[in-house]
mmCIF file of C-alpha atoms in Angstrom:
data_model
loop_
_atom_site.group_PDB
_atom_site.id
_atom_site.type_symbol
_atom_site.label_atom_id
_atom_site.label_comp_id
_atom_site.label_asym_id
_atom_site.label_seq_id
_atom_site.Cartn_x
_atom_site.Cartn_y
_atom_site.Cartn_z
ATOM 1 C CA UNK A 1 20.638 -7.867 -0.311
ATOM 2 C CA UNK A 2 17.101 -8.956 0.036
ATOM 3 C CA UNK A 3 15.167 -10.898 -2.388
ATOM 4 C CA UNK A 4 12.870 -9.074 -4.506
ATOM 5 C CA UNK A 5 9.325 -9.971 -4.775
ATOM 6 C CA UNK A 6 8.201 -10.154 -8.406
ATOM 7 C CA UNK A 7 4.673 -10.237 -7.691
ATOM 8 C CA UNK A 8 4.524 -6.905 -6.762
ATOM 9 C CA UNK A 9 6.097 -5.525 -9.963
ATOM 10 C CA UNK A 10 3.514 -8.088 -11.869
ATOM 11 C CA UNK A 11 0.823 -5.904 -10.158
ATOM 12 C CA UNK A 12 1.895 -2.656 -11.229
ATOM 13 C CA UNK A 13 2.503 -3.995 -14.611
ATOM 14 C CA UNK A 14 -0.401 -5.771 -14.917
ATOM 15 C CA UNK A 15 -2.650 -2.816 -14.137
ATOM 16 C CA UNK A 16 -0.871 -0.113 -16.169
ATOM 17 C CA UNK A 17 -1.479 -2.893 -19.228
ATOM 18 C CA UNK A 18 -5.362 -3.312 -18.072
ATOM 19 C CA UNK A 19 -5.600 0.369 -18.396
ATOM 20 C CA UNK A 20 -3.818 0.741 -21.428
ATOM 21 C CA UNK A 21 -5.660 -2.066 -23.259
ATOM 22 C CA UNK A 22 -8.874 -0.307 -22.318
ATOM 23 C CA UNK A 23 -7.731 2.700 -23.779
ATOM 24 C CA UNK A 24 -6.576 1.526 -26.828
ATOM 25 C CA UNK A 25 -9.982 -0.621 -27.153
ATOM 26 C CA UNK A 26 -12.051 1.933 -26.410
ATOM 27 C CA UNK A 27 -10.044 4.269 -29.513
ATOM 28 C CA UNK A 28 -10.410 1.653 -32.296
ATOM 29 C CA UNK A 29 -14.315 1.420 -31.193
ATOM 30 C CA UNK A 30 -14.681 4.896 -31.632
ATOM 31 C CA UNK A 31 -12.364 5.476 -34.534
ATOM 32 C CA UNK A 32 -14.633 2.098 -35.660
ATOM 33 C CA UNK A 33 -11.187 0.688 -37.033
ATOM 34 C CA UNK A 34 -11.204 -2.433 -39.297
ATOM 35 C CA UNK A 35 -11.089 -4.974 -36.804
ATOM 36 C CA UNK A 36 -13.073 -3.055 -34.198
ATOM 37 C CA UNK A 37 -14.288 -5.792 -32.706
ATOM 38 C CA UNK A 38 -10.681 -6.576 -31.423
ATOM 39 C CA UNK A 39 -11.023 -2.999 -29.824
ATOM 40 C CA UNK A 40 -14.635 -4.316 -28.209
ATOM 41 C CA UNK A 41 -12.635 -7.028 -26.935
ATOM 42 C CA UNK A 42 -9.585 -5.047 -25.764
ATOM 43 C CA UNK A 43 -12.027 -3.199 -23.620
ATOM 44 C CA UNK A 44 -13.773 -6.014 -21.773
ATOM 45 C CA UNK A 45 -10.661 -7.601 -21.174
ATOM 46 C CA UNK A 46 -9.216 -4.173 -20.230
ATOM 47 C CA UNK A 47 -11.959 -3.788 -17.226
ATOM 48 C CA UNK A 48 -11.299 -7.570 -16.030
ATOM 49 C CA UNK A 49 -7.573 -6.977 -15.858
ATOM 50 C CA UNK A 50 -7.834 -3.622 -14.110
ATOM 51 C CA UNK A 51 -10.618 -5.095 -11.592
ATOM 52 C CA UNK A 52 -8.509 -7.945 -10.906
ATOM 53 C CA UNK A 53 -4.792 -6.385 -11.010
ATOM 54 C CA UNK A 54 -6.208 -3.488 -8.815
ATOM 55 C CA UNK A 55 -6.052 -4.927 -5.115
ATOM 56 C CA UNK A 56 -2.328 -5.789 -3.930
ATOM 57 C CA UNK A 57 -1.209 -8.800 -2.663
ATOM 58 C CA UNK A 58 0.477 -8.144 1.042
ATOM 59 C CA UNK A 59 4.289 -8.616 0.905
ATOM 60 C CA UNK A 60 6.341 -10.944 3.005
ATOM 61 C CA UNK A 61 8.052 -8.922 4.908
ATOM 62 C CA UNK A 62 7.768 -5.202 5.877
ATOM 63 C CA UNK A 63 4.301 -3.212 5.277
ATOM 64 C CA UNK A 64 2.063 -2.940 2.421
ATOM 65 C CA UNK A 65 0.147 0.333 1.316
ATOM 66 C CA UNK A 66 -3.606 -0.523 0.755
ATOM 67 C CA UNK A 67 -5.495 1.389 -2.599
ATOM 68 C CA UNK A 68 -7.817 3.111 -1.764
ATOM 69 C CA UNK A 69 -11.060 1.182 -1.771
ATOM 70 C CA UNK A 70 -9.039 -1.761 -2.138
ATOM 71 C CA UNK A 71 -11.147 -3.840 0.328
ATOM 72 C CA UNK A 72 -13.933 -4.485 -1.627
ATOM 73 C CA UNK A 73 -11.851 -5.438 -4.999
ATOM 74 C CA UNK A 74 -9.709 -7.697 -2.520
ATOM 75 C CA UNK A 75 -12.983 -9.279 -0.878
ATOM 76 C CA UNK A 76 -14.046 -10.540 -4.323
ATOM 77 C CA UNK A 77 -10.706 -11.679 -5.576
ATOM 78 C CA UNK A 78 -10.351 -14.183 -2.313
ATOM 79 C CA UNK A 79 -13.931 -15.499 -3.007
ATOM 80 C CA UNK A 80 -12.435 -17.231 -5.950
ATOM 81 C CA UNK A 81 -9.518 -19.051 -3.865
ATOM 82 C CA UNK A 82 -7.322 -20.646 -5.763
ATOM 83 C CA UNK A 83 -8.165 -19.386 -9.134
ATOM 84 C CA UNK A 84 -7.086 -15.564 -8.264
ATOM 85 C CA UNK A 85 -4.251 -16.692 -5.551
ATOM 86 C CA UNK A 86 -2.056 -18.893 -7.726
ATOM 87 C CA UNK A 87 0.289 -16.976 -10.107
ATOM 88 C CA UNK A 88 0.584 -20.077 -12.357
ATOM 89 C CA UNK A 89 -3.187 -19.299 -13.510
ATOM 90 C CA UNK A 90 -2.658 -15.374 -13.476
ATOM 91 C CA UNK A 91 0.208 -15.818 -15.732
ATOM 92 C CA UNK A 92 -1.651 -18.190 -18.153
ATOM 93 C CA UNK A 93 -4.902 -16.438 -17.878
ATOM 94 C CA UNK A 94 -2.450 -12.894 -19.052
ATOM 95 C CA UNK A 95 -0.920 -14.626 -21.494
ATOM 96 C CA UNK A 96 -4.208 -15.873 -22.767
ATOM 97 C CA UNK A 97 -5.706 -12.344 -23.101
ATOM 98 C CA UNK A 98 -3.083 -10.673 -24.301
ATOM 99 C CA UNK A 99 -3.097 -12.652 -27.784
ATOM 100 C CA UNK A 100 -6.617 -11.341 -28.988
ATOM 101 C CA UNK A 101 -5.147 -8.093 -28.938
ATOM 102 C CA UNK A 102 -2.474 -8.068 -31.202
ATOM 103 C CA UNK A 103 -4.376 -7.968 -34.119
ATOM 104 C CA UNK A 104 -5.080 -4.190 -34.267
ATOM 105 C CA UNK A 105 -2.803 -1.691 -33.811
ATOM 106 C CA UNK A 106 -4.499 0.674 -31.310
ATOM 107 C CA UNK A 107 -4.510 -2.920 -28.649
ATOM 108 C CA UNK A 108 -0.828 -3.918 -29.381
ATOM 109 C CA UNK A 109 1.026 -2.124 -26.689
ATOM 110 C CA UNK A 110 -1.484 -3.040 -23.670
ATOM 111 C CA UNK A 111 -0.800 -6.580 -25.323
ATOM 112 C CA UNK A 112 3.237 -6.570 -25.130
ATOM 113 C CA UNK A 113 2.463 -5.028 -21.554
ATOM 114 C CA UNK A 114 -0.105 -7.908 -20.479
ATOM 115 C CA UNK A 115 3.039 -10.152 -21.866
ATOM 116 C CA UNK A 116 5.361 -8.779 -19.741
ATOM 117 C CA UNK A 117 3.132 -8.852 -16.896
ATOM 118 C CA UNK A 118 2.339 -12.867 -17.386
ATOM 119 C CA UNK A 119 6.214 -13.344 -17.423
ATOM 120 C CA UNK A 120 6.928 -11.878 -14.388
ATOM 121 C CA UNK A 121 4.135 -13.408 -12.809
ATOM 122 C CA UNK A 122 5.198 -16.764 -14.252
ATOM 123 C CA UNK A 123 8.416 -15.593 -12.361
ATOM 124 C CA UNK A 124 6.751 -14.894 -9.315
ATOM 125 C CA UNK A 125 5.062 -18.235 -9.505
ATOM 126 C CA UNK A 126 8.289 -20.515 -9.857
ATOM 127 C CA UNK A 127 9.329 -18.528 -6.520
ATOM 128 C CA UNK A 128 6.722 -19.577 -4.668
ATOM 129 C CA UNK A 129 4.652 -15.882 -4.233
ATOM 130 C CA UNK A 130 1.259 -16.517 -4.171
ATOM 131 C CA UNK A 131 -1.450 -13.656 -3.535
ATOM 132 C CA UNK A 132 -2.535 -13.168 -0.092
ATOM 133 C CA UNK A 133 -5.062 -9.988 1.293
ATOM 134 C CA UNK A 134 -4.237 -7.376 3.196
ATOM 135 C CA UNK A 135 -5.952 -7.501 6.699
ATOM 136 C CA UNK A 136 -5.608 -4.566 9.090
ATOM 137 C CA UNK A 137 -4.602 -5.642 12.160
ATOM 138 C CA UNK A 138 -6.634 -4.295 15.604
ATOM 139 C CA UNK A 139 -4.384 -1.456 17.140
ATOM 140 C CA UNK A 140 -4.319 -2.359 20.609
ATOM 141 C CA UNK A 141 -6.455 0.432 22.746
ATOM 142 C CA UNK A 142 -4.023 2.393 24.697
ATOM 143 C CA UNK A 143 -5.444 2.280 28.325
ATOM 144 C CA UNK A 144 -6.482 5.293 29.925
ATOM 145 C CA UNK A 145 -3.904 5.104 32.858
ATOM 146 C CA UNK A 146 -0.691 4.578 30.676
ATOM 147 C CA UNK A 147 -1.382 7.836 28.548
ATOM 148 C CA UNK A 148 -2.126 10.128 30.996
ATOM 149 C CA UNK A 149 1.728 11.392 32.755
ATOM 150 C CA UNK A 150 1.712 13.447 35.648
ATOM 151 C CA UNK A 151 0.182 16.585 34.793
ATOM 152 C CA UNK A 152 3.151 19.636 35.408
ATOM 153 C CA UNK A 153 3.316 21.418 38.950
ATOM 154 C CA UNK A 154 4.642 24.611 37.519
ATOM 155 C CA UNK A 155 2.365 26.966 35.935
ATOM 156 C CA UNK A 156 3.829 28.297 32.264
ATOM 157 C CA UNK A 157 6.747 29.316 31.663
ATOM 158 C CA UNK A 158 8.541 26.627 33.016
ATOM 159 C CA UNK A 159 12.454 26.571 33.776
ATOM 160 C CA UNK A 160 14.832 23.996 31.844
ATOM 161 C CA UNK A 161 14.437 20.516 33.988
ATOM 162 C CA UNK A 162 17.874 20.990 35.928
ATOM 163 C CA UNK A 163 16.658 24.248 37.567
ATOM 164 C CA UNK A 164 13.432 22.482 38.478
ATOM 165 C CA UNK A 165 15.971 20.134 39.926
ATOM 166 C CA UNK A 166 17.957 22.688 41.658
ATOM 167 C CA UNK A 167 14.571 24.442 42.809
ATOM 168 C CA UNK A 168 13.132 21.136 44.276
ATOM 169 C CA UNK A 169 16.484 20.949 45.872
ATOM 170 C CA UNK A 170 16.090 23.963 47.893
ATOM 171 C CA UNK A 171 13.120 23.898 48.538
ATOM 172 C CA UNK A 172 13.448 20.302 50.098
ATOM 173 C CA UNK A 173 16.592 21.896 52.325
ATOM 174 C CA UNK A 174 15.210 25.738 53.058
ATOM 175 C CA UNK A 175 11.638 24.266 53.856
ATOM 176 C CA UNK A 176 9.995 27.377 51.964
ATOM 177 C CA UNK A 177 10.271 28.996 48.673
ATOM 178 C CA UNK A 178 13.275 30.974 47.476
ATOM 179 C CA UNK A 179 12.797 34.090 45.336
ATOM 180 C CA UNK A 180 14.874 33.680 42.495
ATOM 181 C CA UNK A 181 15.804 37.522 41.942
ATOM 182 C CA UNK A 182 17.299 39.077 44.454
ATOM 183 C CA UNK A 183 15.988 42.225 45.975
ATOM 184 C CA UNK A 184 17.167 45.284 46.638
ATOM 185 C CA UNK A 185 16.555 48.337 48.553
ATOM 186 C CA UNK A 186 17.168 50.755 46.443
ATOM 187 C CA UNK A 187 14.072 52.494 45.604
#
C-alpha cells in the first residue's frame, strides 16, 4: 500500500475550517452576540485561512488537480518561502488562530476544525511534506509530419481492412480492377 500524504487532507481540512470560521464570525457580528468581537476576529482570520489553505500543494507522486484560479493564490503563497512552505509554521500558525475562537459559540466548530487541521499538518510536517506549487509543464508541440497518416485511397464506404487486403491482392496479380458483383445477362 502506498503512503498517504497528510498534507493534502490538511488542505481540505484547513479550508472547510477557514470557511466555516468565516461563517460563524460573520453570524455573531450580525446577531451582534456578546463577545462579537470574537466573531470580528473569526472573520479576518476566516479570509486569511481560506486565502492561504486555497492553493494545493503538488503531490509526490501521480497528478494534482489545480483550483481554479489557483495560480495567482499559489504565486503569493511562494513569495513568502519558507514561512508558507514549512508545515511546522502552518501547524503552529493554525493552532495559534484557532484559540481566539473558542470563546463564542457561533466560532467554536471552525475552531475544533482549524485544530484538526494543525494536527494533521503537524503530521505532515514530522513526515517530511513540505508545500511545493503546481507548475504546468510545456506539452511538447506535436510536429506537423507525425500527425498527419496517409490520407485513405478508397472513397467512403470503405471495406473491412482484410478485403482491402484481398483487393490489393488482386489487383497486384490481375493488373486491373475486379468488379466485385458478378454480372449477369439476364435482363
Amino acid at each position: 500500500m502506498g503512503q498517504i500524504e497528510w498534507a493534502m487532507w490538511a488542505n481540505e481540512q484547513a479550508l472547510a475550517s477557514g470557511l466555516i470560521l468565516l461563517t460563524g464570525g460573520i453570524v455573531a457580528v450580525a446577531g451582534q452576540f456578546k463577545g462579537w468581537q470574537f466573531g470580528a476576529y473569526g472573520v479576518a482570520a476566516g479570509v486569511f485561512i481560506t486565502l492561504l489553505e486555497y492553493p494545493r500543494s503538488k503531490r509526490k507522486k501521480g497528478s494534482t488537480m489545480e483550483r481554479c484560479g489557483q495560480k495567482y493564490l499559489a504565486a503569493v503563497v511562494k513569495l513568502f518561502g519558507p514561512l508558507t512552505r514549512n508545515y511546522y509554521v502552518r501547524a503552529i500558525l493554525h493552532a495559534g488562530l484557532a484559540v481566539p475562537g473558542g470563546f463564542i459559540l457561533s466560532t467554536i466548530l471552525g475552531t475544533v476544525c482549524l485544530g484538526i487541521a494543525s494536527i494533521i499538518y503537524f503530521l505532515a510536517a514530522i513526515r517530511g511534506e513540505e508545500w511545493r506549487p503546481i507548475e504546468k509543464q510545456a506539452e511538447p508541440k506535436p510536429r506537423a509530419g507525425e500527425t498527419i497518416k496517409r490520407p485513405p485511397e478508397n472513397p467512403p464506404p470503405r471495406p473491412p481492412a482484410e478485403v482491402r487486403r484481398k483487393q490489393a491482392d488482386e489487383v497486384s496479380v490481375g493488373g486491373g480492377h475486379v468488379n466485385p458483383i458478378p454480372v449477369t445477362d439476364n435482363v
